[in-house]
XYZ file of C-alpha atoms in Angstrom:
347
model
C -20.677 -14.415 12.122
C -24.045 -15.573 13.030
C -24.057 -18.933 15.460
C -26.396 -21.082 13.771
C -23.708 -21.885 11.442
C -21.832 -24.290 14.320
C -24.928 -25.271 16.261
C -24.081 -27.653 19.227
C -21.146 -26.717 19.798
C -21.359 -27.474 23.718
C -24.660 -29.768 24.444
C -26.900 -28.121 26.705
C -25.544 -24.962 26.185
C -26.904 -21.987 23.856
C -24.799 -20.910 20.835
C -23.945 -17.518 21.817
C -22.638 -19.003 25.205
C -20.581 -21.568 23.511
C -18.959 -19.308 21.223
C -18.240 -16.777 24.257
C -16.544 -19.361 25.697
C -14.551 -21.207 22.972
C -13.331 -17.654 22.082
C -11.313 -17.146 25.157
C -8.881 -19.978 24.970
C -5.658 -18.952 24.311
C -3.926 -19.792 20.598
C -1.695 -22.524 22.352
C -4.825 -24.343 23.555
C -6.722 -23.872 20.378
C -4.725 -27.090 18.390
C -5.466 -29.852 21.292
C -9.240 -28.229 21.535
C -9.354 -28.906 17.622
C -9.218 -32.836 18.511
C -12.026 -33.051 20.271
C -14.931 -32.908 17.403
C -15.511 -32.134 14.079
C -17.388 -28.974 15.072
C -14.750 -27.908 16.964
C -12.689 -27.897 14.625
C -14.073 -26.328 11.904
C -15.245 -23.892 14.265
C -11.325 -23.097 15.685
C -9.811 -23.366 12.074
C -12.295 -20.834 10.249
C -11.615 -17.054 9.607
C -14.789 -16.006 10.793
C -13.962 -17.618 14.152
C -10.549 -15.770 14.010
C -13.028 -12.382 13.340
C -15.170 -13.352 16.250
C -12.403 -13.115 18.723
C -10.773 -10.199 17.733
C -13.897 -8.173 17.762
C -14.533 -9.729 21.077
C -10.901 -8.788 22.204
C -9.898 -12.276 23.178
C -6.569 -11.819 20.835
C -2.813 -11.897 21.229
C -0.170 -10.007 19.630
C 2.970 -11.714 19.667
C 6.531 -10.808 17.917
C 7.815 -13.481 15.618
C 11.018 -12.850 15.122
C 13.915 -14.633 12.756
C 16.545 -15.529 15.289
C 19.833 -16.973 14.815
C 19.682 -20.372 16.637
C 22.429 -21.541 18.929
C 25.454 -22.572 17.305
C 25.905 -26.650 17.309
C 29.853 -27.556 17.303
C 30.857 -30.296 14.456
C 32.368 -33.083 15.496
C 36.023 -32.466 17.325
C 34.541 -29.465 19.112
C 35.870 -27.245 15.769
C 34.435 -24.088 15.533
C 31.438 -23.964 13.492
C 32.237 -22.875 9.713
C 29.814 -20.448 7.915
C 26.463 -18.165 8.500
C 24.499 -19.340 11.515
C 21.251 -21.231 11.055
C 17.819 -19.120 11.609
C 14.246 -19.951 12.403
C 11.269 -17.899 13.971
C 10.500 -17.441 17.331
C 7.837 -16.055 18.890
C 7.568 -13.894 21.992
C 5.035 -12.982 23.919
C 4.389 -10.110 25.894
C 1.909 -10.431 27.973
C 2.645 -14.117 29.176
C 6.262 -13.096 28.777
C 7.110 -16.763 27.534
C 8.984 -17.560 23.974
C 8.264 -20.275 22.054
C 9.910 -21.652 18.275
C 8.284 -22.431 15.415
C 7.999 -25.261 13.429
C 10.305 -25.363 10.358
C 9.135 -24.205 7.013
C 8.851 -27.043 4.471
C 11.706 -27.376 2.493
C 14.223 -25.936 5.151
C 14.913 -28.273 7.858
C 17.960 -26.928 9.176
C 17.273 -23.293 8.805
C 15.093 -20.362 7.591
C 16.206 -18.871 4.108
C 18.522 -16.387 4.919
C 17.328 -12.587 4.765
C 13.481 -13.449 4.480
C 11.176 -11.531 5.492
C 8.360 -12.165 7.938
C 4.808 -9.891 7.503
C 0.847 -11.035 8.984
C -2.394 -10.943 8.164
C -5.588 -12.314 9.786
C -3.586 -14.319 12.650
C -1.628 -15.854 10.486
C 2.468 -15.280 9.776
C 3.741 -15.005 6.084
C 7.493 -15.719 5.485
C 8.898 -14.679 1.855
C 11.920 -14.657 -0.462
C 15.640 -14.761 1.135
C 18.664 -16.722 -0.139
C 18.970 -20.191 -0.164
C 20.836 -21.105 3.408
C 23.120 -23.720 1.766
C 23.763 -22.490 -2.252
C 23.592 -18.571 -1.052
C 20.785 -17.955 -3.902
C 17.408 -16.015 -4.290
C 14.227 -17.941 -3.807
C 10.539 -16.886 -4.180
C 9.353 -19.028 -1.930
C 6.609 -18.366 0.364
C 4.801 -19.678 3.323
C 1.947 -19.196 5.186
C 2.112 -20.414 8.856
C -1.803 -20.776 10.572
C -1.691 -20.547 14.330
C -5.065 -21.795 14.876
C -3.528 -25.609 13.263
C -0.335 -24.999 14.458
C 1.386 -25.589 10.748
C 2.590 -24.008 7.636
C 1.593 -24.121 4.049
C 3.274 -23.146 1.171
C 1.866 -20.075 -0.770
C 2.167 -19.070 -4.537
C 5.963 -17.897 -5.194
C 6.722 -14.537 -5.255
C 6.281 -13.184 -9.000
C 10.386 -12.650 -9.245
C 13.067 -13.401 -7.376
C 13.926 -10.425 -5.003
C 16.654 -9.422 -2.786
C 16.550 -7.014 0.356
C 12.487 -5.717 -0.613
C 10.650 -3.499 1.850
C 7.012 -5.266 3.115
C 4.059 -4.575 4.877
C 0.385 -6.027 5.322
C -3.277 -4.727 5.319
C -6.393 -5.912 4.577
C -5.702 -9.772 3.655
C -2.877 -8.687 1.865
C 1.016 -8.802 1.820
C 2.661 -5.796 -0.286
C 6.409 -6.275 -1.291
C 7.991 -3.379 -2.932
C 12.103 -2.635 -4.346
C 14.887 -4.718 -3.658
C 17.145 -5.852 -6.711
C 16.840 -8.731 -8.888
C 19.763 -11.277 -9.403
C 21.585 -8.943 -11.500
C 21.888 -6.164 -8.409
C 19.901 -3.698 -10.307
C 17.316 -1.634 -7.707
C 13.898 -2.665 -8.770
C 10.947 -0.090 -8.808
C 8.422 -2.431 -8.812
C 5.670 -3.676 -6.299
C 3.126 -6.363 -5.406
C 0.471 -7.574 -3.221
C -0.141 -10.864 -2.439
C -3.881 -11.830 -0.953
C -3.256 -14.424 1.758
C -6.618 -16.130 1.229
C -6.905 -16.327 -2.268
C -3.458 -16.994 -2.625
C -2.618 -14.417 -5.731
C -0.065 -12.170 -6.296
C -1.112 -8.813 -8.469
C 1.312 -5.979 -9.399
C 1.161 -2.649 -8.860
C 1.966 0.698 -9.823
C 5.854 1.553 -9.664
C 7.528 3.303 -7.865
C 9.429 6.832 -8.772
C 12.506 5.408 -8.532
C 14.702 1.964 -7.617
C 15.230 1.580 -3.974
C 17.510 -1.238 -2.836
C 17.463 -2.166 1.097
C 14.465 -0.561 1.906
C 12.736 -0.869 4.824
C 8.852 -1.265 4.844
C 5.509 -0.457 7.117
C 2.059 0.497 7.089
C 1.366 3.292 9.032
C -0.977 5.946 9.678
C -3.732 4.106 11.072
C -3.463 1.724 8.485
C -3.629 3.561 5.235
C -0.623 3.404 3.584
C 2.080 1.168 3.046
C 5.429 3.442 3.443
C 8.798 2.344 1.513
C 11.665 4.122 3.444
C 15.171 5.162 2.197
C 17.143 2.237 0.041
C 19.605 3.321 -3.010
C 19.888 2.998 -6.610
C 21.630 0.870 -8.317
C 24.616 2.851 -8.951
C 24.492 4.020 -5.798
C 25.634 1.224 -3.598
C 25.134 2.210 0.065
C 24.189 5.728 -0.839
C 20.730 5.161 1.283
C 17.995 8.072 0.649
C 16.164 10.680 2.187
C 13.077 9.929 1.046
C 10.330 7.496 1.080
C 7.743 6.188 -1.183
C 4.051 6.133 -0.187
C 1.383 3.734 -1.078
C -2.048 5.095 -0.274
C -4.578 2.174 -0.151
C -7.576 4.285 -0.767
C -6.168 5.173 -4.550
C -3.579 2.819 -5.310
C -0.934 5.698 -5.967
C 2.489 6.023 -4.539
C 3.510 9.653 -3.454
C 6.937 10.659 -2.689
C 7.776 12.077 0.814
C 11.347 13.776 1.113
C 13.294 14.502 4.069
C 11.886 11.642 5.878
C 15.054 9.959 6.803
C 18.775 10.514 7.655
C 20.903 10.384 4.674
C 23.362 7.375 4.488
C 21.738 5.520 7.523
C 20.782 1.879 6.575
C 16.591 1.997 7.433
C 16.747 -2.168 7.660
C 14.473 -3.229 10.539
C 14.838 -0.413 12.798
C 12.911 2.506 10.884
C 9.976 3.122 12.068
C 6.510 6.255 11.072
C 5.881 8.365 14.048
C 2.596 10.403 14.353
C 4.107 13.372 12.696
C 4.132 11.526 9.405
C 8.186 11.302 9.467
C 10.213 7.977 10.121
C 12.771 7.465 12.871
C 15.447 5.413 13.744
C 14.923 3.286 16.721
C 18.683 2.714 16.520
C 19.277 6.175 18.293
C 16.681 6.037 21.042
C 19.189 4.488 23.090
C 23.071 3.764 23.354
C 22.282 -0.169 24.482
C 20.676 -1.053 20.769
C 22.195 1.447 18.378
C 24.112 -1.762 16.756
C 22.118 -4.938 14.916
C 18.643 -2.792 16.041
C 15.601 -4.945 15.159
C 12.031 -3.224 16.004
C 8.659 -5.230 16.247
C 5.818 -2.698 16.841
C 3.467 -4.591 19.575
C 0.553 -1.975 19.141
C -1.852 -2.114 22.621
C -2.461 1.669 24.601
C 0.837 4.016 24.291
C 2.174 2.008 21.085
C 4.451 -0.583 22.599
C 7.633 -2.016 20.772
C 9.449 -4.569 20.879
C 13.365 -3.700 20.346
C 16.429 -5.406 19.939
C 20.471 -4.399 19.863
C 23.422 -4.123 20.780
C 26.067 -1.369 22.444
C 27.996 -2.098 19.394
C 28.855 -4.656 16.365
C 29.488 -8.513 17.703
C 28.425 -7.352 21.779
C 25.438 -9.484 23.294
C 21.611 -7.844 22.275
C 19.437 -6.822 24.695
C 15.814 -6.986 24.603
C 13.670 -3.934 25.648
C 10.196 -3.086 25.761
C 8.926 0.494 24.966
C 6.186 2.117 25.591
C 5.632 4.742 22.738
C 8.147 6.619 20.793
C 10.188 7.900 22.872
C 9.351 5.610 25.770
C 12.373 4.421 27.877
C 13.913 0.895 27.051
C 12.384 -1.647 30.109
C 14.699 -4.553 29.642
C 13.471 -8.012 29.519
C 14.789 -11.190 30.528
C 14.981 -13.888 27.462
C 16.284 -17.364 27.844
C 19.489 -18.294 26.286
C 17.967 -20.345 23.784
C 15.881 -17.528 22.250
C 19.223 -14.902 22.678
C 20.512 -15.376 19.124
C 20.914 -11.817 17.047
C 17.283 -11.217 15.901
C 17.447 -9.812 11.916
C 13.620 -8.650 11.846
C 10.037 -9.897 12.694
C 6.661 -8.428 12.661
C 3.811 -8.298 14.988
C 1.160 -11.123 14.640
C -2.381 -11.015 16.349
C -3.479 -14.486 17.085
């Protein structure tokens, strides 16, 4: 980015200095600093400013996470009827504070139910899920921008899909499998590029994979699609995994990845010997309800949440690395709802 373009930006001071500076406020600051000019603004709302301060390491990685809320009692103290309510929360790890997002538009009282959450350039994608009230598939999406602290609604997903694996790189969101409305196990894929706001398709893959779980790993070069079944094989998860390599646009198929008949959703995870794991059984305290947010930083940190078993309390652990031991965290009850998935965001 070269500094002429937001000259002035602190009188009396040179550009370089003023951008040094203005790229070391934290993301929570970056909203009231946006009120005090123009400049500023543009400046603290522009992707090359979000560019500047990563390569300058001035950024954050927080985990968003969707997280049941608490439950409100109807009137008479009754016990509350139906799913809970979700929204996204965000945690993060070096302040060690949580915070909860605004509501996306259209969903006051709660996130779709089953969407999922992916990033790209500081800012936090939610797609698809089921309608929290009528229990249907949307294609909704939205795009949440940290710098302005608000969401926007992106270009609907191409078809309505159920349970789809995703990942991000480079600008882009890639959804692959799931099942349409009919329950069939979809083959198909898609990227979506966050700033233009398009979806294209992609190749297919080999086969239909329902309840997949998604990632890109290996230093950012492929998009993996773990496990799922087919549709006539309900619960029958896979094996194998389907690989997207970004540098050709193929998929490749990679079997024996995964434990046969173990569901993959939010707690699979691609270890540096090109084979996924399940952070479910790196400890007895979160093999139920496991939810994994890889944090990146030195060692590979993760975020990782579960129970001893179905309907006890989570717990919330840090790890360092793969097979890193489980540091416990303290969260406060209002952020201790069961936590479905999330990603990593860099802000």
């Amino acid at each position: 980015m070269e500094a002429c373009h937001f000259s002035e930006l602190i009188p009396g001071f040179p550009d370089e200095l003023s951008l040094e500076c203005l790229s070391r406020l934290p993301h929570t600051s970056q909203r009231g600093a946006s009120a005090v000019c123009r400049r500023w603004r543009h400046l603290l709302r522009s992707r090359d400013f979000y560019h500047l301060r990563r390569k300058l390491g001035h950024t954050r990685k927080l985990a968003c996470l969707v997280q049941a809320l608490p439950s409100q009692l109807p009137p008479g103290g009754r016990k509350p009827v139906g799913p809970p309510a979700y929204a996204i929360t965000v945690f993060d790890p070096e302040a060690g504070t949580w915070d909860l997002l605004d509501p996306v538009p259209d969903y006051p009282d709660g996130l779709p139910l089953f969407c999922r959450l992916a990033s790209c350039d500081g800012e936090l994608v939610a797609l698809g899920g089921w309608h929290p009230a009528r229990y249907e598939p949307v294609a909704d999406v939205f795009v949440y921008d940290f710098a302005a602290r608000r969401w926007r609604r992106g270009a609907s997903m191409p078809r309505t899909t159920s349970f789809f694996a995703v990942g991000a790189h480079g600008g882009r969101v890639y959804v692959a499998g799931g099942h349409d409305e009919g329950k069939n196990a979809l083959r198909s894929a898609w990227a979506y590029d966050v700033g233009r706001d398009e979806w294209a398709e992609l190749a297919p893959m080999s086969r239909g994979r329902d309840e997949c779980e998604g990632m890109v790993a290996a230093g950012g070069r492929c998009f993996w699609v773990v496990s799922g079944y087919g549709t006539e094989d309900q619960g029958g998860f896979d094996g194998s995994a389907e690989v997207y390599e970004f540098g050709t646009g193929e998929w490749r198929r990679a079997e024996g990845v995964w434990e046969p008949g173990r569901c993959p959703s939010s707690c699979a995870a691609v270890g540096g010997d090109g084979r996924a794991f399940n952070w479910a059984d790196s400890d007895a305290a979160v093999r139920a309800g496991t939810c994994r947010v890889d944090l990146g930083g030195g060692g590979g940190r993760t975020l990782v949440v579960g129970s001893e078993y179905e309907g006890a309390p989570q717990g919330f652990y840090v790890a360092q690395g793969q097979n890193g031991k489980l540091e416990k965290i303290d969260v406060p009850e209002k952020f201790s709802g069961f936590a479905r998935t999330g990603c990593c965001v860099e802000v």
